[in-house]
Amino acid sequence: MSTRTLHLNLFVYPGGHHEAAWRHHHTDPDRLLDIRFYQDLARRAEAAAFDAVFFADGPSLADNVRYASRFRLEPFTWLSAIAAATERIGLIATASTTYTEPYNLARLFASLDHLSGGRAGWNIVTTGAPQAAGNFGLDEHPVHAERYDRAHEFVDVVTKLWDSWEDEALVVDQQAGVFADTDRIHEINHSGRHLKVRGPLNLPRSPQGRPVHVQAGSSEDGRAFAAAYAEAVFTAHQTLRSAQEFYADLKTRAAALGRDPDQVVVLPGISPFIGSTEAEALTLHREFDELTQPEYSLHLLQRLLGLELSADELDGPVPRRLIETRGERGNGSRFQLVLDIIDREQPTVRQLLHRLAGARGHRVVAGTPEQVADRIQEWFEHGAADGFNIMPPYLSGGFDLFADQVVPILRARGLFRTAYEGTTLREHYGLPRPAAVRPAGGSGPSPAARFDPRASTRVRHPVP
């Protein structure tokens, strides 16, 4: 067996990743607000030894909720329930650097990491939805560059907060009556352009040291950000060549910053329609596409490309010359991905909408279990991926087929683990546990609170 093996996450969207999944007879939309439904999914993913479950979030109501199951369950509530129902699988959630405060976010993720035994991961996003601004007392959404500038500072602050307790700070010496060594708990005293935070965090350093930093975004700013901070990167690509370019670029950028590129795990999304024959899989895919609502799909196209089209234009060519390329839209990675589809495939408007309906720009494949495994192996072995976010087009059957029929093929080829070797998300991804870094100028509590060490009775808690 190869020493390098795949990483696989289950990316959960209510109902499934195809926008019309909730309408198909393979789904049960009545269960989409039932936590037992998601616990069952997570247990299935854990039984298949997946690295993690990933739950996306956004701080506003999605535009397409009239036509698709795109409501937003709060991810920490959701993952806490998943943590209680599982033992090993990683727990990754999206949280915005634009519309949260670093102290609150640091507490939430550290708490999840403690209570799950070291399984938390933070998908760091800057939030691209302009309608979120009105939910937080803002008159307008911060521009792209401003959001990324805040994100850099935000991650720095959260990392300092996670490191504000040294590993040895938690003493729990029952004989001496000392719970914590306050010489090892430090204020961070951060004062920057966007944020001012004193610290320290109000709970000890977590089992992983820090929850895993995850990032999604392939724009120029997104790549630079990922190279600096991300330990796992979620990305969307339609072609092997595009995925290879992104993979090589990101690893090169990370190495240039002094990071080990092997400690940046690149995970494209893949949404598989699986059938006993290729024709059966294609028929299933077509069934889902035929359930899409043109009103929503056209609105999506307007949001992605600036094209305002009517239902009368569905079977005509995409008017390439009318695509708006000014402002933020032209800077976005998803904008360029859709533009590449148009230039490469010359689809009709309807065909383009069907391409986007499957997984919002992520790779959709339809075929037998062997064909799906072939595509995964090709990207993995040809410098395009370290693993994949598995994005079932419908739930739970779409994932059941993958776990039952594709995973055994990947294992037979020596590409995926048969059992967990560790207990934390860092161990699943092959990432080291980072040492705490004391911030320059940091300080602890007042001298009156300091601990007078007694080496003969002091008992340190082991670091998990």
XYZ file of C-alpha atoms in Angstrom:
464
model
C 0.000 0.000 0.000
C 1.187 3.513 -0.803
C 2.289 5.562 2.185
C 0.214 8.449 0.846
C -3.506 7.834 1.162
C -6.629 9.816 0.447
C -8.405 12.145 2.830
C -12.185 12.129 2.545
C -14.711 14.481 4.124
C -18.488 14.253 4.016
C -19.739 17.729 3.058
C -23.311 17.920 4.356
C -25.924 20.181 2.781
C -29.567 19.794 3.875
C -31.138 17.321 1.453
C -28.054 17.074 -0.746
C -25.920 19.259 -2.995
C -28.096 19.242 -6.087
C -30.386 22.235 -5.878
C -33.460 20.085 -6.689
C -32.542 17.215 -4.351
C -35.393 17.967 -1.959
C -37.904 17.368 -4.784
C -36.631 13.931 -5.776
C -38.254 10.747 -4.486
C -34.864 9.522 -3.179
C -34.896 12.198 -0.466
C -37.010 12.749 2.649
C -37.355 16.512 3.151
C -39.408 15.990 6.320
C -36.205 14.927 8.102
C -34.085 17.959 7.240
C -34.630 19.543 10.670
C -34.245 16.270 12.571
C -30.837 15.985 14.231
C -31.124 12.181 14.224
C -30.964 12.309 10.422
C -27.589 14.069 10.562
C -26.311 11.930 13.416
C -27.069 8.840 11.345
C -25.134 10.338 8.414
C -22.149 11.154 10.604
C -22.117 7.667 12.091
C -22.153 6.217 8.563
C -19.207 8.443 7.611
C -17.363 7.426 10.758
C -18.002 3.735 10.041
C -16.338 4.373 6.665
C -13.361 6.024 8.472
C -13.880 9.438 6.843
C -11.613 12.192 8.090
C -14.411 14.631 8.881
C -17.925 15.861 8.386
C -18.135 19.440 7.137
C -21.105 21.715 7.730
C -21.196 24.971 5.769
C -22.826 28.124 7.123
C -23.623 31.712 6.241
C -24.937 34.625 8.320
C -27.947 35.390 6.117
C -30.864 33.676 4.433
C -29.917 32.256 1.041
C -31.582 33.855 -1.961
C -32.787 30.521 -3.274
C -34.749 29.246 -0.276
C -37.973 29.547 -2.318
C -36.723 26.780 -4.608
C -34.111 24.823 -2.632
C -33.471 23.534 0.899
C -30.885 26.189 1.716
C -31.830 27.215 5.241
C -29.019 27.541 7.783
C -28.827 25.478 10.952
C -26.381 26.984 13.434
C -23.223 24.877 13.025
C -21.943 24.703 16.613
C -25.287 23.441 17.857
C -25.312 20.956 14.979
C -21.734 19.745 15.504
C -22.164 19.440 19.266
C -24.954 16.965 18.621
C -22.788 15.157 16.076
C -19.908 15.029 18.562
C -22.142 13.323 21.116
C -23.149 10.663 18.569
C -19.643 9.867 17.268
C -16.153 9.139 18.615
C -13.473 9.658 15.956
C -14.673 11.624 12.950
C -13.527 15.247 12.586
C -15.999 18.122 12.968
C -15.546 21.112 10.637
C -17.775 24.189 10.566
C -17.794 27.474 8.691
C -17.486 30.692 10.677
C -17.077 34.167 9.243
C -14.254 36.555 10.066
C -16.443 39.393 8.772
C -19.516 38.859 10.933
C -18.234 37.351 14.174
C -15.945 38.550 16.961
C -12.669 36.686 17.539
C -13.115 36.090 21.270
C -16.528 34.482 20.825
C -15.332 32.385 17.903
C -12.184 31.245 19.735
C -14.339 30.085 22.671
C -16.771 28.206 20.447
C -14.130 26.252 18.559
C -11.998 25.588 21.644
C -15.075 24.316 23.476
C -15.958 22.035 20.562
C -12.394 20.742 20.470
C -12.414 19.995 24.207
C -15.832 18.357 24.282
C -15.136 16.217 21.202
C -11.680 15.085 22.298
C -9.788 17.036 19.647
C -11.889 16.829 16.500
C -12.662 20.468 15.634
C -11.807 22.336 12.437
C -12.605 25.945 11.473
C -13.512 26.703 7.859
C -12.393 30.323 7.654
C -14.504 32.482 5.341
C -14.833 36.214 4.758
C -18.527 35.976 3.686
C -19.365 36.983 0.147
C -23.124 37.501 0.615
C -23.822 41.254 0.671
C -27.244 40.777 2.285
C -25.499 39.717 5.511
C -24.553 43.320 6.264
C -28.101 44.280 7.232
C -28.194 41.544 9.862
C -25.293 43.115 11.739
C -26.155 46.793 11.733
C -24.080 47.683 8.676
C -25.302 49.829 5.818
C -23.161 48.022 3.264
C -21.108 44.870 2.896
C -17.328 45.401 3.270
C -15.454 45.169 -0.020
C -13.374 42.108 -0.940
C -9.963 43.551 -0.016
C -11.236 44.945 3.282
C -12.736 41.596 4.262
C -9.452 39.807 3.628
C -7.479 42.435 5.514
C -9.699 41.893 8.546
C -9.452 38.114 8.090
C -5.651 38.149 8.391
C -5.854 40.068 11.650
C -8.780 37.968 12.866
C -6.933 34.656 12.447
C -3.894 36.106 14.182
C -6.027 37.132 17.177
C -7.868 33.814 17.415
C -4.567 31.922 17.266
C -3.155 34.079 20.069
C -6.255 33.396 22.157
C -5.962 29.632 21.618
C -2.299 29.908 22.692
C -2.978 32.183 25.687
C -2.930 29.140 27.958
C 0.304 27.180 27.797
C -0.113 23.410 27.713
C 1.254 23.159 31.267
C -1.099 25.806 32.683
C -3.755 23.310 33.722
C -2.323 21.784 36.924
C -5.282 20.230 38.792
C -3.186 19.532 41.895
C -5.775 18.314 44.380
C -3.282 17.919 47.203
C -1.945 21.461 46.906
C -5.349 22.914 46.100
C -4.094 24.541 42.897
C -6.119 24.226 39.734
C -4.088 26.313 37.255
C -0.627 27.846 37.023
C -1.456 31.472 36.302
C 2.162 32.220 35.344
C 1.351 30.212 32.233
C -1.845 32.060 31.309
C -1.247 35.230 29.302
C -3.130 38.254 28.100
C -2.630 38.809 24.385
C -3.162 42.603 24.440
C -3.854 42.825 20.724
C -4.548 46.247 19.264
C -4.757 46.413 15.477
C -6.500 48.134 12.618
C -9.744 46.177 12.956
C -9.632 44.467 16.348
C -8.736 45.126 19.957
C -8.703 42.111 22.276
C -7.112 41.759 25.710
C -7.476 38.050 26.479
C -6.644 35.528 27.785
C -9.207 32.972 26.664
C -11.376 31.719 29.512
C -10.646 28.010 29.039
C -7.475 25.915 28.690
C -5.617 25.106 25.511
C -7.554 22.479 23.588
C -6.545 18.863 22.833
C -5.294 19.707 19.324
C -3.479 22.790 20.591
C -5.498 24.670 18.008
C -8.461 23.468 15.948
C -7.453 22.787 12.351
C -7.440 25.858 10.091
C -9.509 25.187 6.971
C -10.025 27.645 4.114
C -12.200 27.777 1.007
C -11.518 30.230 -1.788
C -9.381 30.200 -4.910
C -9.157 33.883 -5.814
C -5.769 35.583 -5.657
C -6.519 36.842 -2.142
C -7.886 33.435 -1.199
C -4.750 31.626 -2.378
C -2.468 34.009 -0.518
C -4.550 33.604 2.617
C -4.581 29.801 2.338
C -0.826 29.654 1.799
C -0.291 31.633 4.992
C -2.806 29.975 7.311
C -4.701 26.982 5.951
C -3.956 23.413 6.962
C -6.751 22.056 4.764
C -8.116 23.813 1.678
C -11.541 23.265 0.127
C -11.649 24.167 -3.547
C -13.786 23.761 -6.677
C -12.463 22.664 -10.090
C -14.020 21.281 -13.242
C -10.926 19.931 -14.970
C -7.825 18.011 -13.995
C -5.616 20.720 -15.455
C -7.259 23.473 -13.408
C -6.994 21.397 -10.233
C -3.328 20.645 -10.930
C -2.551 24.321 -11.442
C -4.232 25.268 -8.171
C -2.570 22.419 -6.267
C 0.932 23.253 -7.505
C 0.457 26.984 -6.983
C -0.807 26.620 -3.427
C 1.949 24.218 -2.396
C 4.579 26.515 -3.939
C 3.175 29.545 -2.121
C 3.147 27.696 1.201
C 6.764 26.576 0.735
C 7.801 30.142 -0.108
C 6.414 31.219 3.275
C 8.516 28.610 5.044
C 5.694 26.110 5.518
C 5.814 22.393 4.789
C 3.591 22.002 1.691
C 2.688 18.467 2.793
C 0.938 20.057 5.759
C -1.488 21.893 3.487
C -4.121 19.313 2.536
C -5.922 20.205 -0.717
C -9.474 18.842 -0.987
C -11.533 19.588 -4.115
C -15.254 18.922 -4.047
C -16.798 16.044 -6.011
C -20.512 15.277 -6.310
C -21.083 11.724 -7.612
C -24.225 10.290 -9.194
C -23.683 6.537 -8.911
C -25.439 3.801 -10.874
C -24.907 0.140 -11.638
C -24.163 1.251 -15.210
C -23.011 4.569 -16.639
C -26.350 4.934 -18.439
C -28.222 4.461 -15.180
C -26.095 7.105 -13.448
C -26.600 9.570 -16.313
C -30.353 8.968 -16.231
C -30.404 9.677 -12.498
C -28.439 12.874 -13.016
C -30.863 13.950 -15.742
C -33.838 13.307 -13.452
C -32.435 15.763 -10.930
C -31.633 18.395 -13.560
C -35.175 18.221 -14.875
C -36.497 19.127 -11.415
C -34.620 22.439 -11.283
C -36.584 25.681 -11.203
C -35.549 28.102 -13.990
C -36.471 31.114 -11.848
C -33.855 30.208 -9.278
C -31.247 29.107 -11.794
C -31.470 32.367 -13.710
C -31.147 34.320 -10.488
C -28.004 32.310 -9.664
C -26.565 33.196 -13.063
C -27.273 36.850 -12.439
C -25.540 36.686 -9.066
C -22.488 34.851 -10.416
C -21.996 36.605 -13.740
C -24.138 39.723 -13.798
C -26.321 38.271 -16.582
C -30.012 39.100 -16.433
C -31.782 36.634 -18.717
C -35.367 35.449 -19.128
C -36.873 31.969 -19.449
C -37.277 32.658 -23.178
C -33.487 32.585 -23.565
C -32.851 29.208 -21.898
C -32.153 27.323 -25.117
C -29.975 29.968 -26.691
C -26.220 30.477 -26.301
C -24.797 32.180 -23.238
C -24.243 35.836 -24.255
C -20.562 35.928 -23.389
C -20.058 39.533 -24.441
C -22.670 40.766 -21.954
C -21.058 39.221 -18.884
C -20.291 41.882 -16.318
C -16.624 41.722 -15.311
C -16.332 44.834 -13.188
C -16.024 45.061 -9.428
C -15.805 42.164 -6.998
C -17.587 39.681 -9.216
C -14.675 39.586 -11.628
C -12.224 38.917 -8.787
C -14.007 35.827 -7.527
C -12.761 32.299 -8.149
C -16.268 30.995 -8.806
C -16.828 33.709 -11.427
C -13.738 32.529 -13.313
C -14.745 28.882 -12.975
C -18.120 29.536 -14.622
C -16.488 31.670 -17.302
C -14.123 28.791 -18.085
C -17.083 26.411 -18.508
C -18.676 28.825 -20.978
C -15.481 29.262 -22.985
C -14.595 25.573 -22.971
C -17.991 23.975 -23.586
C -20.031 26.690 -25.349
C -23.214 25.555 -23.555
C -26.724 26.865 -23.989
C -28.066 28.809 -21.028
C -30.065 25.761 -19.914
C -27.035 23.481 -20.161
C -24.970 25.916 -18.127
C -27.688 26.107 -15.472
C -27.769 22.325 -15.237
C -23.976 22.272 -14.861
C -24.242 24.645 -11.913
C -27.274 22.984 -10.323
C -25.345 19.871 -9.349
C -22.884 21.360 -6.868
C -22.519 25.118 -7.445
C -19.391 24.770 -9.594
C -17.812 21.725 -7.971
C -17.058 18.665 -10.115
C -20.118 16.494 -10.800
C -19.489 12.964 -12.057
C -21.992 10.326 -13.127
C -20.958 6.725 -13.535
C -20.441 3.344 -11.967
C -18.609 2.971 -8.639
C -15.494 1.970 -10.578
C -15.699 5.059 -12.798
C -16.128 7.357 -9.792
C -13.147 5.698 -8.103
C -11.156 6.138 -11.339
C -11.753 9.899 -11.341
C -10.756 10.191 -7.687
C -7.606 8.139 -8.254
C -6.658 10.122 -11.351
C -6.747 13.464 -9.544
C -5.059 12.054 -6.451
C -2.181 10.477 -8.348
C -1.637 13.297 -10.846
C -0.949 16.248 -8.573
C -4.478 17.643 -8.301
C -5.692 16.607 -4.831
C -4.750 15.144 -1.462
C -8.314 13.950 -1.065
C -11.868 15.132 -1.636
C -14.903 16.708 -0.103
C -17.578 14.185 -0.990
C -20.728 16.164 -1.831
C -23.617 13.701 -2.245
C -26.174 15.108 -4.692
C -28.931 13.708 -2.475
C -29.077 12.411 1.093
C -28.845 9.992 2.549
C -28.856 7.527 -0.358
C -26.228 9.374 -2.373
C -23.752 8.985 0.458
C -24.768 5.406 1.250
C -23.904 4.376 -2.310
C -20.518 6.064 -2.097
C -19.670 4.517 1.280
C -20.895 1.045 0.322
C -19.645 0.833 -3.267
C -16.865 3.356 -3.940
C -14.957 3.268 -0.649
C -14.284 -0.508 -0.886
C -12.790 0.008 -4.364
C -10.524 2.789 -3.084
C -9.399 0.514 -0.250
C -8.771 -2.405 -2.599
C -6.521 -0.084 -4.620
C -4.592 0.910 -1.486
C -5.837 4.497 -1.651
C -7.863 4.844 1.545
C -7.556 3.700 5.143
C -9.480 0.723 6.491
C -9.561 2.111 10.040
C -8.571 5.218 11.968
C -5.022 5.365 13.268
C -5.594 8.386 15.527
C -8.349 10.108 17.447
C -8.018 13.775 16.466
C -8.673 15.603 13.209
C -5.012 16.610 13.085
C -4.023 12.963 13.271
C -6.478 12.047 10.502
C -4.967 14.737 8.242
C -1.391 13.883 9.221
C -0.843 17.300 10.808
C 1.371 17.995 13.842
C 0.056 19.432 17.079
C 1.400 23.018 17.143
C 3.289 24.323 20.151
C 1.811 27.317 21.915
C 3.458 30.613 21.027
C 3.393 33.249 23.741
C 2.564 36.654 22.220
C 5.249 39.311 22.520
C 4.460 41.583 25.427
C 1.787 39.246 26.738
C 1.186 39.150 30.458
C -0.623 37.038 32.974
C -3.069 37.952 35.717
C -2.151 40.157 38.657
C 0.725 39.021 40.910
C -1.685 38.223 43.727
C -3.163 35.450 41.605
C 0.141 33.828 40.695
C 0.928 30.236 41.602
C 3.699 29.308 44.012
C 4.909 26.003 42.532
C 5.520 22.982 44.754
C 7.355 20.508 42.583
C 6.926 17.559 44.966
C 3.140 17.638 44.771
C 2.486 19.241 41.421
C 0.731 16.925 38.958
C 0.467 18.125 35.380
C -2.451 17.036 33.280
C -1.177 15.092 30.272
C -1.750 16.732 26.902
C -4.083 14.507 24.840
